[in-house]
Amino acid sequence: MSAHAQSTPATGPATVPMSDMHKGATGAHDMKGSMMMGMEEMQKMPMSGNTDKDFAMMMKIHHQQALNMAEMQLKTGKSPEMKAMAKQIIVAQKKEIAQFDKWLAKQK
């Protein structure tokens, strides 16, 4: 190992104190898991061949995942700014999901 490499401090996660490594990890892990489940759900969804209907169905799933993530942010997040954004996202996404549901109900 060179002298420079030995004297240069490490950067990134390795320098985070062990006591801080898991702070917020549950929320972030849950968010990623929710996102992955939503992506998997969209991939498994059979396409109808109707672009409008497929768009509405996939966007509904996408918006539901945004709701799940925003709810996790409210539960485990610390930043007042991010919590405020999460609240706004919840209101907006619920409204849009209702619009998709209304439109989809008319398609049956």
mmCIF file of N, CA and C in Angstrom:
data_model
loop_
_atom_site.group_PDB
_atom_site.id
_atom_site.type_symbol
_atom_site.label_atom_id
_atom_site.label_comp_id
_atom_site.label_asym_id
_atom_site.label_seq_id
_atom_site.Cartn_x
_atom_site.Cartn_y
_atom_site.Cartn_z
ATOM 1 N N MET A 1 0.844 -1.175 0.000
ATOM 2 C CA MET A 1 0.000 0.000 0.000
ATOM 3 C C MET A 1 0.887 1.235 0.000
ATOM 4 N N SER A 2 0.581 2.238 -0.802
ATOM 5 C CA SER A 2 1.405 3.439 -0.873
ATOM 6 C C SER A 2 1.231 4.281 0.382
ATOM 7 N N ALA A 3 2.179 5.182 0.611
ATOM 8 C CA ALA A 3 2.099 6.076 1.763
ATOM 9 C C ALA A 3 0.870 6.967 1.650
ATOM 10 N N HIS A 4 0.549 7.408 0.413
ATOM 11 C CA HIS A 4 -0.626 8.259 0.199
ATOM 12 C C HIS A 4 -1.902 7.508 0.569
ATOM 13 N N ALA A 5 -2.008 6.273 0.139
ATOM 14 C CA ALA A 5 -3.202 5.484 0.423
ATOM 15 C C ALA A 5 -3.346 5.242 1.921
ATOM 16 N N GLN A 6 -2.207 5.079 2.603
ATOM 17 C CA GLN A 6 -2.263 4.831 4.036
ATOM 18 C C GLN A 6 -2.663 6.075 4.808
ATOM 19 N N SER A 7 -2.267 7.254 4.325
ATOM 20 C CA SER A 7 -2.544 8.473 5.073
ATOM 21 C C SER A 7 -3.848 9.149 4.663
ATOM 22 N N THR A 8 -4.442 8.721 3.552
ATOM 23 C CA THR A 8 -5.691 9.327 3.095
ATOM 24 C C THR A 8 -6.857 8.671 3.824
ATOM 25 N N PRO A 9 -7.671 9.479 4.517
ATOM 26 C CA PRO A 9 -8.796 8.876 5.239
ATOM 27 C C PRO A 9 -9.836 8.316 4.276
ATOM 28 N N ALA A 10 -10.494 7.276 4.702
ATOM 29 C CA ALA A 10 -11.570 6.679 3.900
ATOM 30 C C ALA A 10 -12.765 7.620 3.874
ATOM 31 N N THR A 11 -13.521 7.545 2.807
ATOM 32 C CA THR A 11 -14.732 8.353 2.712
ATOM 33 C C THR A 11 -15.914 7.439 2.489
ATOM 34 N N GLY A 12 -17.096 7.967 2.623
ATOM 35 C CA GLY A 12 -18.307 7.195 2.357
ATOM 36 C C GLY A 12 -18.786 6.463 3.589
ATOM 37 N N PRO A 13 -19.570 5.429 3.384
ATOM 38 C CA PRO A 13 -20.209 4.725 4.492
ATOM 39 C C PRO A 13 -19.247 4.153 5.522
ATOM 40 N N ALA A 14 -18.022 3.827 5.116
ATOM 41 C CA ALA A 14 -17.074 3.234 6.054
ATOM 42 C C ALA A 14 -16.725 4.195 7.180
ATOM 43 N N THR A 15 -16.887 5.506 6.974
ATOM 44 C CA THR A 15 -16.539 6.476 8.002
ATOM 45 C C THR A 15 -17.719 6.833 8.896
ATOM 46 N N VAL A 16 -18.876 6.251 8.656
ATOM 47 C CA VAL A 16 -20.056 6.518 9.476
ATOM 48 C C VAL A 16 -19.932 5.735 10.774
ATOM 49 N N PRO A 17 -20.122 6.398 11.913
ATOM 50 C CA PRO A 17 -20.039 5.666 13.184
ATOM 51 C C PRO A 17 -21.042 4.516 13.216
ATOM 52 N N MET A 18 -20.639 3.404 13.811
ATOM 53 C CA MET A 18 -21.507 2.231 13.872
ATOM 54 C C MET A 18 -22.856 2.561 14.505
ATOM 55 N N SER A 19 -22.860 3.448 15.497
ATOM 56 C CA SER A 19 -24.112 3.784 16.179
ATOM 57 C C SER A 19 -25.098 4.488 15.259
ATOM 58 N N ASP A 20 -24.605 5.095 14.162
ATOM 59 C CA ASP A 20 -25.470 5.819 13.230
ATOM 60 C C ASP A 20 -25.854 5.000 12.005
ATOM 61 N N MET A 21 -25.292 3.832 11.839
ATOM 62 C CA MET A 21 -25.472 3.092 10.596
ATOM 63 C C MET A 21 -26.905 2.658 10.342
ATOM 64 N N HIS A 22 -27.675 2.390 11.379
ATOM 65 C CA HIS A 22 -29.025 1.879 11.170
ATOM 66 C C HIS A 22 -30.106 2.920 11.409
ATOM 67 N N LYS A 23 -29.719 4.159 11.716
ATOM 68 C CA LYS A 23 -30.724 5.196 11.910
ATOM 69 C C LYS A 23 -31.435 5.445 10.592
ATOM 70 N N GLY A 24 -32.739 5.295 10.580
ATOM 71 C CA GLY A 24 -33.518 5.524 9.366
ATOM 72 C C GLY A 24 -33.457 4.379 8.374
ATOM 73 N N ALA A 25 -32.689 3.348 8.672
ATOM 74 C CA ALA A 25 -32.537 2.247 7.717
ATOM 75 C C ALA A 25 -33.854 1.523 7.489
ATOM 76 N N THR A 26 -34.658 1.377 8.525
ATOM 77 C CA THR A 26 -35.920 0.664 8.374
ATOM 78 C C THR A 26 -36.821 1.383 7.389
ATOM 79 N N GLY A 27 -36.968 2.697 7.522
ATOM 80 C CA GLY A 27 -37.805 3.460 6.602
ATOM 81 C C GLY A 27 -37.304 3.363 5.180
ATOM 82 N N ALA A 28 -36.015 3.518 4.981
ATOM 83 C CA ALA A 28 -35.442 3.448 3.637
ATOM 84 C C ALA A 28 -35.596 2.040 3.067
ATOM 85 N N HIS A 29 -35.355 1.040 3.888
ATOM 86 C CA HIS A 29 -35.493 -0.352 3.442
ATOM 87 C C HIS A 29 -36.945 -0.647 3.079
ATOM 88 N N ASP A 30 -37.876 -0.200 3.919
ATOM 89 C CA ASP A 30 -39.295 -0.415 3.644
ATOM 90 C C ASP A 30 -39.720 0.302 2.370
ATOM 91 N N MET A 31 -39.199 1.526 2.163
ATOM 92 C CA MET A 31 -39.531 2.276 0.951
ATOM 93 C C MET A 31 -39.066 1.538 -0.290
ATOM 94 N N LYS A 32 -37.841 1.050 -0.240
ATOM 95 C CA LYS A 32 -37.304 0.330 -1.395
ATOM 96 C C LYS A 32 -38.103 -0.945 -1.642
ATOM 97 N N GLY A 33 -38.454 -1.648 -0.580
ATOM 98 C CA GLY A 33 -39.250 -2.859 -0.724
ATOM 99 C C GLY A 33 -40.606 -2.572 -1.337
ATOM 100 N N SER A 34 -41.228 -1.490 -0.906
ATOM 101 C CA SER A 34 -42.528 -1.097 -1.454
ATOM 102 C C SER A 34 -42.401 -0.763 -2.932
ATOM 103 N N MET A 35 -41.347 -0.032 -3.275
ATOM 104 C CA MET A 35 -41.123 0.341 -4.672
ATOM 105 C C MET A 35 -40.901 -0.902 -5.532
ATOM 106 N N MET A 36 -40.114 -1.839 -5.029
ATOM 107 C CA MET A 36 -39.832 -3.049 -5.790
ATOM 108 C C MET A 36 -41.105 -3.875 -5.985
ATOM 109 N N MET A 37 -41.949 -3.935 -4.960
ATOM 110 C CA MET A 37 -43.205 -4.680 -5.082
ATOM 111 C C MET A 37 -44.106 -4.027 -6.126
ATOM 112 N N GLY A 38 -44.131 -2.705 -6.153
ATOM 113 C CA GLY A 38 -44.939 -2.002 -7.149
ATOM 114 C C GLY A 38 -44.440 -2.252 -8.554
ATOM 115 N N MET A 39 -43.130 -2.250 -8.723
ATOM 116 C CA MET A 39 -42.560 -2.515 -10.042
ATOM 117 C C MET A 39 -42.886 -3.943 -10.474
ATOM 118 N N GLU A 40 -42.786 -4.866 -9.528
ATOM 119 C CA GLU A 40 -43.101 -6.267 -9.827
ATOM 120 C C GLU A 40 -44.579 -6.410 -10.202
ATOM 121 N N GLU A 41 -45.435 -5.702 -9.475
ATOM 122 C CA GLU A 41 -46.872 -5.749 -9.765
ATOM 123 C C GLU A 41 -47.160 -5.214 -11.168
ATOM 124 N N MET A 42 -46.487 -4.119 -11.547
ATOM 125 C CA MET A 42 -46.692 -3.565 -12.892
ATOM 126 C C MET A 42 -46.192 -4.527 -13.965
ATOM 127 N N GLN A 43 -45.062 -5.196 -13.706
ATOM 128 C CA GLN A 43 -44.523 -6.137 -14.685
ATOM 129 C C GLN A 43 -45.434 -7.341 -14.869
ATOM 130 N N LYS A 44 -46.099 -7.774 -13.807
ATOM 131 C CA LYS A 44 -46.984 -8.938 -13.879
ATOM 132 C C LYS A 44 -48.355 -8.595 -14.455
ATOM 133 N N MET A 45 -48.704 -7.309 -14.459
ATOM 134 C CA MET A 45 -50.033 -6.909 -14.915
ATOM 135 C C MET A 45 -50.200 -7.212 -16.398
ATOM 136 N N PRO A 46 -51.236 -7.982 -16.746
ATOM 137 C CA PRO A 46 -51.457 -8.252 -18.174
ATOM 138 C C PRO A 46 -51.908 -6.977 -18.887
ATOM 139 N N MET A 47 -51.363 -6.754 -20.053
ATOM 140 C CA MET A 47 -51.753 -5.599 -20.854
ATOM 141 C C MET A 47 -53.052 -5.925 -21.581
ATOM 142 N N SER A 48 -53.939 -4.957 -21.627
ATOM 143 C CA SER A 48 -55.239 -5.166 -22.273
ATOM 144 C C SER A 48 -55.178 -4.901 -23.772
ATOM 145 N N GLY A 49 -54.148 -4.184 -24.203
ATOM 146 C CA GLY A 49 -54.072 -3.770 -25.601
ATOM 147 C C GLY A 49 -54.708 -2.409 -25.820
ATOM 148 N N ASN A 50 -55.405 -1.905 -24.804
ATOM 149 C CA ASN A 50 -56.010 -0.581 -24.846
ATOM 150 C C ASN A 50 -55.054 0.362 -24.118
ATOM 151 N N THR A 51 -54.381 1.212 -24.865
ATOM 152 C CA THR A 51 -53.357 2.083 -24.289
ATOM 153 C C THR A 51 -53.907 2.929 -23.149
ATOM 154 N N ASP A 52 -55.106 3.470 -23.320
ATOM 155 C CA ASP A 52 -55.688 4.324 -22.283
ATOM 156 C C ASP A 52 -55.913 3.543 -20.986
ATOM 157 N N LYS A 53 -56.492 2.369 -21.113
ATOM 158 C CA LYS A 53 -56.778 1.540 -19.939
ATOM 159 C C LYS A 53 -55.485 1.071 -19.276
ATOM 160 N N ASP A 54 -54.528 0.628 -20.079
ATOM 161 C CA ASP A 54 -53.252 0.170 -19.529
ATOM 162 C C ASP A 54 -52.536 1.313 -18.809
ATOM 163 N N PHE A 55 -52.574 2.507 -19.399
ATOM 164 C CA PHE A 55 -51.965 3.682 -18.767
ATOM 165 C C PHE A 55 -52.605 3.936 -17.405
ATOM 166 N N ALA A 56 -53.930 3.956 -17.361
ATOM 167 C CA ALA A 56 -54.637 4.236 -16.108
ATOM 168 C C ALA A 56 -54.328 3.183 -15.051
ATOM 169 N N MET A 57 -54.306 1.923 -15.442
ATOM 170 C CA MET A 57 -54.042 0.846 -14.480
ATOM 171 C C MET A 57 -52.609 0.909 -13.952
ATOM 172 N N MET A 58 -51.658 1.157 -14.840
ATOM 173 C CA MET A 58 -50.262 1.214 -14.403
ATOM 174 C C MET A 58 -49.986 2.464 -13.574
ATOM 175 N N MET A 59 -50.587 3.580 -13.955
ATOM 176 C CA MET A 59 -50.393 4.806 -13.186
ATOM 177 C C MET A 59 -51.016 4.684 -11.797
ATOM 178 N N LYS A 60 -52.117 3.971 -11.706
ATOM 179 C CA LYS A 60 -52.741 3.755 -10.401
ATOM 180 C C LYS A 60 -51.774 2.997 -9.480
ATOM 181 N N ILE A 61 -51.142 1.957 -10.003
ATOM 182 C CA ILE A 61 -50.155 1.202 -9.222
ATOM 183 C C ILE A 61 -48.992 2.115 -8.833
ATOM 184 N N HIS A 62 -48.507 2.878 -9.790
ATOM 185 C CA HIS A 62 -47.398 3.806 -9.556
ATOM 186 C C HIS A 62 -47.754 4.808 -8.452
ATOM 187 N N HIS A 63 -48.946 5.369 -8.530
ATOM 188 C CA HIS A 63 -49.387 6.344 -7.530
ATOM 189 C C HIS A 63 -49.560 5.689 -6.156
ATOM 190 N N GLN A 64 -50.021 4.448 -6.129
ATOM 191 C CA GLN A 64 -50.169 3.750 -4.852
ATOM 192 C C GLN A 64 -48.806 3.569 -4.191
ATOM 193 N N GLN A 65 -47.791 3.285 -4.990
ATOM 194 C CA GLN A 65 -46.447 3.147 -4.432
ATOM 195 C C GLN A 65 -45.954 4.486 -3.883
ATOM 196 N N ALA A 66 -46.287 5.580 -4.571
ATOM 197 C CA ALA A 66 -45.928 6.909 -4.063
ATOM 198 C C ALA A 66 -46.619 7.157 -2.723
ATOM 199 N N LEU A 67 -47.871 6.741 -2.614
ATOM 200 C CA LEU A 67 -48.591 6.872 -1.338
ATOM 201 C C LEU A 67 -47.894 6.071 -0.245
ATOM 202 N N ASN A 68 -47.539 4.842 -0.549
ATOM 203 C CA ASN A 68 -46.857 3.993 0.434
ATOM 204 C C ASN A 68 -45.555 4.632 0.896
ATOM 205 N N MET A 69 -44.785 5.158 -0.046
ATOM 206 C CA MET A 69 -43.512 5.789 0.299
ATOM 207 C C MET A 69 -43.732 7.049 1.130
ATOM 208 N N ALA A 70 -44.732 7.848 0.771
ATOM 209 C CA ALA A 70 -45.021 9.077 1.520
ATOM 210 C C ALA A 70 -45.470 8.742 2.943
ATOM 211 N N GLU A 71 -46.259 7.697 3.092
ATOM 212 C CA GLU A 71 -46.697 7.284 4.430
ATOM 213 C C GLU A 71 -45.518 6.807 5.267
ATOM 214 N N MET A 72 -44.566 6.111 4.643
ATOM 215 C CA MET A 72 -43.362 5.681 5.356
ATOM 216 C C MET A 72 -42.527 6.884 5.768
ATOM 217 N N GLN A 73 -42.477 7.898 4.900
ATOM 218 C CA GLN A 73 -41.743 9.121 5.228
ATOM 219 C C GLN A 73 -42.356 9.778 6.461
ATOM 220 N N LEU A 74 -43.683 9.851 6.511
ATOM 221 C CA LEU A 74 -44.338 10.447 7.676
ATOM 222 C C LEU A 74 -44.058 9.641 8.940
ATOM 223 N N LYS A 75 -43.981 8.341 8.797
ATOM 224 C CA LYS A 75 -43.777 7.456 9.945
ATOM 225 C C LYS A 75 -42.345 7.511 10.471
ATOM 226 N N THR A 76 -41.359 7.527 9.569
ATOM 227 C CA THR A 76 -39.969 7.386 10.024
ATOM 228 C C THR A 76 -39.060 8.551 9.658
ATOM 229 N N GLY A 77 -39.526 9.462 8.820
ATOM 230 C CA GLY A 77 -38.686 10.584 8.401
ATOM 231 C C GLY A 77 -38.468 11.588 9.516
ATOM 232 N N LYS A 78 -37.432 12.368 9.390
ATOM 233 C CA LYS A 78 -37.089 13.379 10.394
ATOM 234 C C LYS A 78 -37.262 14.806 9.872
ATOM 235 N N SER A 79 -37.051 15.015 8.602
ATOM 236 C CA SER A 79 -37.063 16.361 8.034
ATOM 237 C C SER A 79 -38.484 16.923 7.956
ATOM 238 N N PRO A 80 -38.732 18.066 8.592
ATOM 239 C CA PRO A 80 -40.054 18.694 8.483
ATOM 240 C C PRO A 80 -40.409 19.026 7.028
ATOM 241 N N GLU A 81 -39.409 19.410 6.243
ATOM 242 C CA GLU A 81 -39.647 19.734 4.835
ATOM 243 C C GLU A 81 -40.092 18.494 4.053
ATOM 244 N N MET A 82 -39.420 17.366 4.273
ATOM 245 C CA MET A 82 -39.793 16.135 3.574
ATOM 246 C C MET A 82 -41.140 15.610 4.064
ATOM 247 N N LYS A 83 -41.429 15.779 5.355
ATOM 248 C CA LYS A 83 -42.737 15.365 5.878
ATOM 249 C C LYS A 83 -43.845 16.210 5.259
ATOM 250 N N ALA A 84 -43.598 17.506 5.087
ATOM 251 C CA ALA A 84 -44.592 18.381 4.451
ATOM 252 C C ALA A 84 -44.821 17.960 3.002
ATOM 253 N N MET A 85 -43.739 17.635 2.299
ATOM 254 C CA MET A 85 -43.879 17.161 0.919
ATOM 255 C C MET A 85 -44.651 15.848 0.881
ATOM 256 N N ALA A 86 -44.376 14.959 1.822
ATOM 257 C CA ALA A 86 -45.077 13.674 1.877
ATOM 258 C C ALA A 86 -46.578 13.897 2.050
ATOM 259 N N LYS A 87 -46.949 14.842 2.904
ATOM 260 C CA LYS A 87 -48.372 15.144 3.105
ATOM 261 C C LYS A 87 -49.010 15.652 1.816
ATOM 262 N N GLN A 88 -48.294 16.520 1.096
ATOM 263 C CA GLN A 88 -48.807 17.039 -0.179
ATOM 264 C C GLN A 88 -48.953 15.914 -1.202
ATOM 265 N N ILE A 89 -47.989 15.031 -1.235
ATOM 266 C CA ILE A 89 -48.023 13.900 -2.170
ATOM 267 C C ILE A 89 -49.218 13.007 -1.869
ATOM 268 N N ILE A 90 -49.473 12.754 -0.593
ATOM 269 C CA ILE A 90 -50.608 11.904 -0.219
ATOM 270 C C ILE A 90 -51.915 12.500 -0.726
ATOM 271 N N VAL A 91 -52.116 13.787 -0.515
ATOM 272 C CA VAL A 91 -53.350 14.444 -0.971
ATOM 273 C C VAL A 91 -53.468 14.358 -2.492
ATOM 274 N N ALA A 92 -52.392 14.714 -3.198
ATOM 275 C CA ALA A 92 -52.423 14.742 -4.668
ATOM 276 C C ALA A 92 -52.609 13.346 -5.260
ATOM 277 N N GLN A 93 -51.876 12.369 -4.726
ATOM 278 C CA GLN A 93 -51.938 11.020 -5.291
ATOM 279 C C GLN A 93 -53.293 10.364 -5.037
ATOM 280 N N LYS A 94 -53.876 10.610 -3.860
ATOM 281 C CA LYS A 94 -55.209 10.054 -3.581
ATOM 282 C C LYS A 94 -56.235 10.620 -4.554
ATOM 283 N N LYS A 95 -56.115 11.904 -4.842
ATOM 284 C CA LYS A 95 -57.035 12.545 -5.791
ATOM 285 C C LYS A 95 -56.883 11.920 -7.176
ATOM 286 N N GLU A 96 -55.649 11.737 -7.617
ATOM 287 C CA GLU A 96 -55.406 11.173 -8.943
ATOM 288 C C GLU A 96 -55.814 9.699 -9.013
ATOM 289 N N ILE A 97 -55.593 8.941 -7.946
ATOM 290 C CA ILE A 97 -56.037 7.543 -7.922
ATOM 291 C C ILE A 97 -57.555 7.491 -8.065
ATOM 292 N N ALA A 98 -58.253 8.380 -7.380
ATOM 293 C CA ALA A 98 -59.718 8.429 -7.486
ATOM 294 C C ALA A 98 -60.145 8.748 -8.919
ATOM 295 N N GLN A 99 -59.403 9.630 -9.590
ATOM 296 C CA GLN A 99 -59.711 9.951 -10.993
ATOM 297 C C GLN A 99 -59.504 8.729 -11.883
ATOM 298 N N PHE A 100 -58.409 8.003 -11.669
ATOM 299 C CA PHE A 100 -58.164 6.781 -12.446
ATOM 300 C C PHE A 100 -59.263 5.756 -12.177
ATOM 301 N N ASP A 101 -59.636 5.578 -10.895
ATOM 302 C CA ASP A 101 -60.697 4.625 -10.546
ATOM 303 C C ASP A 101 -62.010 4.989 -11.233
ATOM 304 N N LYS A 102 -62.342 6.259 -11.213
ATOM 305 C CA LYS A 102 -63.587 6.724 -11.838
ATOM 306 C C LYS A 102 -63.564 6.435 -13.335
ATOM 307 N N TRP A 103 -62.455 6.746 -13.983
ATOM 308 C CA TRP A 103 -62.343 6.514 -15.419
ATOM 309 C C TRP A 103 -62.393 5.018 -15.722
ATOM 310 N N LEU A 104 -61.646 4.217 -14.950
ATOM 311 C CA LEU A 104 -61.622 2.766 -15.172
ATOM 312 C C LEU A 104 -63.000 2.142 -14.960
ATOM 313 N N ALA A 105 -63.758 2.632 -13.989
ATOM 314 C CA ALA A 105 -65.099 2.093 -13.727
ATOM 315 C C ALA A 105 -66.018 2.295 -14.929
ATOM 316 N N LYS A 106 -65.815 3.365 -15.667
ATOM 317 C CA LYS A 106 -66.640 3.638 -16.852
ATOM 318 C C LYS A 106 -66.254 2.748 -18.029
ATOM 319 N N GLN A 107 -65.116 2.077 -17.949
ATOM 320 C CA GLN A 107 -64.625 1.274 -19.072
ATOM 321 C C GLN A 107 -65.162 -0.150 -19.056
ATOM 322 N N LYS A 108 -65.816 -0.550 -18.007
ATOM 323 C CA LYS A 108 -66.268 -1.949 -17.877
ATOM 324 C C LYS A 108 -67.546 -2.208 -18.584
#
